[in-house]
Every structure is written in structure tokens, then in C-alpha cells.
Short mmCIF file of C-alpha atoms in Angstrom, two decimals:
data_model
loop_
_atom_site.label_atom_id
_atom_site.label_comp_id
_atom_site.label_asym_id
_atom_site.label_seq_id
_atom_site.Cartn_x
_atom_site.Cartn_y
_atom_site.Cartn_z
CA UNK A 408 105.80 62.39 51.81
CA UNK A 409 105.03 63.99 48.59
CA UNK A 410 106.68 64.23 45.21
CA UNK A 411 106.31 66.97 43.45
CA UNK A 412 107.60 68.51 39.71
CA UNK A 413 109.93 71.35 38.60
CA UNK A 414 108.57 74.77 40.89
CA UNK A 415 105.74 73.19 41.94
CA UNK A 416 107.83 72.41 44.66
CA UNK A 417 108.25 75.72 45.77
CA UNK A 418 105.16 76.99 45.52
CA UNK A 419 103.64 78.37 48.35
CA UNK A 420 99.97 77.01 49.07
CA UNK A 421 101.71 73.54 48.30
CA UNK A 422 103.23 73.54 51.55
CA UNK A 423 100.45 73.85 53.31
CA UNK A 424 99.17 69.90 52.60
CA UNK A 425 102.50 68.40 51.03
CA UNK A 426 103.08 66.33 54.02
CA UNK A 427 100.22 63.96 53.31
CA UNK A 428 99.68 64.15 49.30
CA UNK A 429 99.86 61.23 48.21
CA UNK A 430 102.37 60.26 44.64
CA UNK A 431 99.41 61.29 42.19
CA UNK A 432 101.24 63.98 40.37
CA UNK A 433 103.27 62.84 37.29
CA UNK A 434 106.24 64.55 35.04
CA UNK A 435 104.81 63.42 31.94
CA UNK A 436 101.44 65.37 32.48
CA UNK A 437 102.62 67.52 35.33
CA UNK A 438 98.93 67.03 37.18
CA UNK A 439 97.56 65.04 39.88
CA UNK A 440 95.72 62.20 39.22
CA UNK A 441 92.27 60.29 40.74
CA UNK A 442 93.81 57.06 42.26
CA UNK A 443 91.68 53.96 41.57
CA UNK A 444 90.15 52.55 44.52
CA UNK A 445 91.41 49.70 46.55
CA UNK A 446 88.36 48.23 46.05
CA UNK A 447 84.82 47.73 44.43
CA UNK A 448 82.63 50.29 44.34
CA UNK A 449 80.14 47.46 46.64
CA UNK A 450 82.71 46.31 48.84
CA UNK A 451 81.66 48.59 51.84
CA UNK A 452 77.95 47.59 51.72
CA UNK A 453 75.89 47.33 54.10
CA UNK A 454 78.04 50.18 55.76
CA UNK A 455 78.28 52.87 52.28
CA UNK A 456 76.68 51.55 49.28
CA UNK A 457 77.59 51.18 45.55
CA UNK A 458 76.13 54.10 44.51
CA UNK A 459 77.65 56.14 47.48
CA UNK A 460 81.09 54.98 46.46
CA UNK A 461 80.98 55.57 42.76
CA UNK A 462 79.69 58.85 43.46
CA UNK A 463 81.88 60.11 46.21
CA UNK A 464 84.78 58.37 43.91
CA UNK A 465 84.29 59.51 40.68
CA UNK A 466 82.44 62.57 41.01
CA UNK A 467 83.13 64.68 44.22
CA UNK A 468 86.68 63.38 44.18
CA UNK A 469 87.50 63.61 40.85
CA UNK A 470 85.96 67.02 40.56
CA UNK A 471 88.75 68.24 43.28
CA UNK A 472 91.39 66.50 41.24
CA UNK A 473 90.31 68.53 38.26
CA UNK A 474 90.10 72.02 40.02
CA UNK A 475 93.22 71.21 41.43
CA UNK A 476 94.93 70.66 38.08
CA UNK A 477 92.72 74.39 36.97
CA UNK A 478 94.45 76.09 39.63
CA UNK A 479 98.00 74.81 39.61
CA UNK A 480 98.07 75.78 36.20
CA UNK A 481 96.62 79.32 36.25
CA UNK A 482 99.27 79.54 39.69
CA UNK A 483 101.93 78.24 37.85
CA UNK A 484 101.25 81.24 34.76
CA UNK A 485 100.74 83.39 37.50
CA UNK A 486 104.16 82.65 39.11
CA UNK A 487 105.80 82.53 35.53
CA UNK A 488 104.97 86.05 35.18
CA UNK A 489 105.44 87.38 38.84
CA UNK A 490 101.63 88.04 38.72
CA UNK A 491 101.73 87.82 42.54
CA UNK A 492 98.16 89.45 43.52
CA UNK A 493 96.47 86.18 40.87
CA UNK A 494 98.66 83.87 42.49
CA UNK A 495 97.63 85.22 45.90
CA UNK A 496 93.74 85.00 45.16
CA UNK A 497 94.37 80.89 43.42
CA UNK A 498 95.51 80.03 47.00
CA UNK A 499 92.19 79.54 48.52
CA UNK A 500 91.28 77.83 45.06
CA UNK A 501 94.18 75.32 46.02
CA UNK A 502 93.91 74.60 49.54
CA UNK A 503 90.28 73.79 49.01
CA UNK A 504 90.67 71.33 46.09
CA UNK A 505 93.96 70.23 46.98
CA UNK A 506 92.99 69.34 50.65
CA UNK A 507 89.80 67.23 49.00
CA UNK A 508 92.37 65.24 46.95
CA UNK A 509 94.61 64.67 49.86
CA UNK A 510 91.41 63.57 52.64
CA UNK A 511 90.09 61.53 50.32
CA UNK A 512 93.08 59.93 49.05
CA UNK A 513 93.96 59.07 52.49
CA UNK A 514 89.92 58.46 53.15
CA UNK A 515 89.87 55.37 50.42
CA UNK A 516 93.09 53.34 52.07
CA UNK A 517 91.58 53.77 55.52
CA UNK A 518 88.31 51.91 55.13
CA UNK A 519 88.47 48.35 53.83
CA UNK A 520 86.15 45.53 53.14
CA UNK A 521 85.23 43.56 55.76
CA UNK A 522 86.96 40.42 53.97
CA UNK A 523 89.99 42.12 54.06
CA UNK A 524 90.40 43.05 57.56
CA UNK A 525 88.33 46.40 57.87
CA UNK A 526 86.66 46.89 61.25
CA UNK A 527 88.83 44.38 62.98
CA UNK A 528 90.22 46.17 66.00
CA UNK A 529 93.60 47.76 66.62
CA UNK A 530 96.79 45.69 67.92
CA UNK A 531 100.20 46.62 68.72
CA UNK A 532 101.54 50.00 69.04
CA UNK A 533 98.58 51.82 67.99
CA UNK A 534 96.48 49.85 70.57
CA UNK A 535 98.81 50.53 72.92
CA UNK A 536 98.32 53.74 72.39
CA UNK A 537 94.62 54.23 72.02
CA UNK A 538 94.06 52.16 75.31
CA UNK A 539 96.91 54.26 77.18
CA UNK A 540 94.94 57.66 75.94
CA UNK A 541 91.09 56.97 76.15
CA UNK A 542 90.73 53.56 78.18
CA UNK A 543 89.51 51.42 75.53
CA UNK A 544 88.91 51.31 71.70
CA UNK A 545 85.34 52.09 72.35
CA UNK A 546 86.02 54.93 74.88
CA UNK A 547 87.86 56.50 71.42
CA UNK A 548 85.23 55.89 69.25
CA UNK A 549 82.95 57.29 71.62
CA UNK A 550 85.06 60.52 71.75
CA UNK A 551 85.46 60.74 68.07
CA UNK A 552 82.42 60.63 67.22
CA UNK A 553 81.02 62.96 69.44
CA UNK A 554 83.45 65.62 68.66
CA UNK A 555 82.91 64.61 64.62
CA UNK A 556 79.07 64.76 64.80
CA UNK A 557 79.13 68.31 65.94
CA UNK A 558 81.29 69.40 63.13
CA UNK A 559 78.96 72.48 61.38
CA UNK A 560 77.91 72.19 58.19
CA UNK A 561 80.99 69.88 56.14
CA UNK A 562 84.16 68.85 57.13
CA UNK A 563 86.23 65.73 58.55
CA UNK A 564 86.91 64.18 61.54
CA UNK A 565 90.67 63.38 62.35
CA UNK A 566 93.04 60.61 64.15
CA UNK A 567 96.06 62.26 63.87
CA UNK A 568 99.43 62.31 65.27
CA UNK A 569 101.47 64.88 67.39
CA UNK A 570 105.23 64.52 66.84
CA UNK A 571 106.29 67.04 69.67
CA UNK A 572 104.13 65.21 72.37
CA UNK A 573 104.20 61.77 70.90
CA UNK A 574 100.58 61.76 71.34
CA UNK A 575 97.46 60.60 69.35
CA UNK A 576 94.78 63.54 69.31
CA UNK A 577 90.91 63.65 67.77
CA UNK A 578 90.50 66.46 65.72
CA UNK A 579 88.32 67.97 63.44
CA UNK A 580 88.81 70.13 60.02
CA UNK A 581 86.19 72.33 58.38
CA UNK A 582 85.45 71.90 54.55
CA UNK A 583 88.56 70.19 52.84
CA UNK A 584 90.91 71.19 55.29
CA UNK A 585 93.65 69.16 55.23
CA UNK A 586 94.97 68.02 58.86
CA UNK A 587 98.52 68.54 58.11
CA UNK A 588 97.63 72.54 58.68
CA UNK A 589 97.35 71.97 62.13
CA UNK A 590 100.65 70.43 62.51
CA UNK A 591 99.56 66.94 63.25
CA UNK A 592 100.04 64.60 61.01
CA UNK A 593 96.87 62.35 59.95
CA UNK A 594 96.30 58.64 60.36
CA UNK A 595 92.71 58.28 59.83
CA UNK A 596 90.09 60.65 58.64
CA UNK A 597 86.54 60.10 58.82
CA UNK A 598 84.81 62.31 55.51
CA UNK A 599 81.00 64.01 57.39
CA UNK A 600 80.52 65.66 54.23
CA UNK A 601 76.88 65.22 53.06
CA UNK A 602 77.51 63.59 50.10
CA UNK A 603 79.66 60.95 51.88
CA UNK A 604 76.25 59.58 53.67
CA UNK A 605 73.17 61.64 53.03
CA UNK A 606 72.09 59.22 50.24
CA UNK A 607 72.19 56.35 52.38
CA UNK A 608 72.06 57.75 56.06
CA UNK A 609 70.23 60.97 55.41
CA UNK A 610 70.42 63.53 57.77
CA UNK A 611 71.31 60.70 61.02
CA UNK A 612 75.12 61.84 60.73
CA UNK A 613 75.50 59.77 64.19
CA UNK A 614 74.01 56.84 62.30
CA UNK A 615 77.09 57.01 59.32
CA UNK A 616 79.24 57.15 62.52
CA UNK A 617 78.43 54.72 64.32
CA UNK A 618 78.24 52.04 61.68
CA UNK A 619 81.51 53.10 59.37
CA UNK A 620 83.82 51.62 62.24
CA UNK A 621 82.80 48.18 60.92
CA UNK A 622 84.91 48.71 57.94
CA UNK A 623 88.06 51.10 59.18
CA UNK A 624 90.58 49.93 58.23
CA UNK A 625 93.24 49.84 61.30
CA UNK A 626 95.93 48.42 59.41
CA UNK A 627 96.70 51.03 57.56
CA UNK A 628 95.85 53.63 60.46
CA UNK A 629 98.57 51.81 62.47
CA UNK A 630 100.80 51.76 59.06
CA UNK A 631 100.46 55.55 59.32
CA UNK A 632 101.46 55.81 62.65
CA UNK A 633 104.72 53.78 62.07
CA UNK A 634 105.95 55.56 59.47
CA UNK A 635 104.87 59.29 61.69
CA UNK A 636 107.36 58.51 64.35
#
């Protein structure tokens, strides 16, 4: 769950992705903050390369931090002076840059090098439940990625979480979207944004798709579900 600072926690377009923000945002500069990656920028090839990574990382990430901090600040004015029509129009501002510091942040933990465990398959309760849903792991991944490679234009693709049912469901988010506006909660999200492939992959979005299971990282997916129910 997230922290947040002072009114920030009551702010309105907050709620709409606090349950997934990760603990980027600080007292001392009141902003959220680019996390470092779990790994090297190279530690994904053959599946995303270097230049992918530091990229995706440092640029298109960090760009959302920064727009992020832009708008909480001009919201935050805004809210200080009751200016409710500004603080209505920075909404869209936030959900958009907040939800691509949230997906990403949770994007980064779910892939892994192969040396440290990404692609190797599922076990225990999140097997359990994969197998009971779909048949197989690869019955999933089948699903998934059909239903991802049709997104339209940019978006994600989603493993999340349904606490009324109990149930694992594949979803899918347009632009930056964060999951947690459906209601479900997310356990692994799969970024079919351009600029997460098209350097590498081109257009062959089925291509990124197929090959980005070899580094998943299900260890964390499953860490997610424990700490869901």
C-alpha cells in the first residue's frame, strides 16, 4: 500500500492508483522518486536489450516521474487556494503520469534476469491457481497474450487479482492506466507500449510477447498475490 505526505493523502485523483504506488514519495522533498532498477540495464538480453532498458528506464519512466511531481504541485496550489476548476483539469495530468510511475514501478520487479530466477515457471498457490483457471501455464500465456496483442494503439496487459471472487483475471488497460481502477488489484503487468519493444521487436508486438515470458519474474507475481489475499 502506499505512503503518502501531509494532504496529498486526501487528494482526490490519488485515490484512483494509491493501492499499488509503490514508497517513492518522500517528506523531505515531498515528490516521487525514479526507483533504481533491480538490475543492469543488460540483464534482460537477448529478451529487451541495453539500450531498450536504459531508455524505457531513464527516459519514458523518469519523464512520468517528473510530470507527476509538475502536477502534484500545481494540484496541491490549486487545492491550497480552493481553485477547484485547475485542480479538476490536473486530474487527467495525474492519472496519466501517475499510472506510468505506478506500471512501471511494478513492471521493473516483475521481470528478472534469467540468473536470478526470471522465466522459471510458477509453483505453489499461484500455480495452483493458474492451472485451476486456464489448464496449464501455457494455456494462460496463450490467453494473455492474445487478449494483450490486440490492445489498440498503447497500453498494458494485466494479471491481476479479484478480491470479491478470489479469482485471477487477464486484463488489459489503455495508455497508463493503472489496473487498480478497475478494482482488481495487479500482480503482473506486461508494458505493449511502443517504446517498450519497437527498437528491438519492431512492429511484431506478438514477437515481444512471446519471448518476454523467458524472463517474468513469477516470484514476485506470486509475492503479489500473497500479500492481495
Amino acid at each position: 500500500n502506499a505512503e503518502y505526505m501531509g494532504t496529498l493523502t486526501e487528494s482526490y485523483p490519488f485515490k484512483m492508483f494509491a493501492r499499488t504506488s509503490q514508497r517513492f514519495f518522500t517528506s523531505a522533498t515531498k515528490s516521487f522518486k525514479l526507483p533504481d532498477l533491480p538490475y543492469d540495464f543488460n540483464a534482460l538480453e537477448p529478451v529487451i536489450s541495453a539500450e531498450i532498458m536504459q531508455l524505457h528506464h531513464g527516459k519514458h519512466h523518469a519523464a512520468y516521474v517528473n510530470n507527476l511531481n509538475a502536477a502534484v504541485e500545481k494540484y496541491q496550489n490549486a487545492e491550497a487556494k480552493n481553485d477547484v476548476a485547475t485542480m479538476i483539469s490536473l486530474q487527467s495530468a495525474i492519472k496519466f503520469n501517475g499510472g506510468g510511475h505506478v506500471n512501471h514501478s511494478i513492471f521493473w520487479k516483475n521481470l528478472a534476469p534469467q540468473s536470478q530466477g526470471g522465466g522459471e515457471a510458477p509453483t505453489g498457490d499461484l500455480a495452483i491457481a493458474i492451472n485451476s483457471q486456464w489448464g496449464s501455464l501455457n494455456s494462460f500465456i496463450t490467453k494473455f497474450n492474445e487478449k494483450t496483442a490486440a490492445v489498440q494503439g498503447s497500453g498494458w496487459g494485466w494479471l491481476g487479482y479479484n478480491k470479491e471472487t478470489g479469482k485471477l483475471e487477464i486484463s488489459t488497460q489503455p495508455n497508463q492506466d493503472p489496473l487498480s481502477v478497475t478494482g482488481l488489484v495487479p500482480l503482473l503487468g506486461i508494458d505493449v507500449w511502443e517504446h517498450a519493444y519497437y527498437l528491438q521487436y519492431k512492429n511484431a508486438r506478438p514477437d515481444y510477447l512471446k519471448k518476454i515470458w523467458e524472463v517474468v519474474n513469477w516470484k514476485d507475481v506470486a509475492r503479489r498475490l500473497q500479500e492481495a489475499k
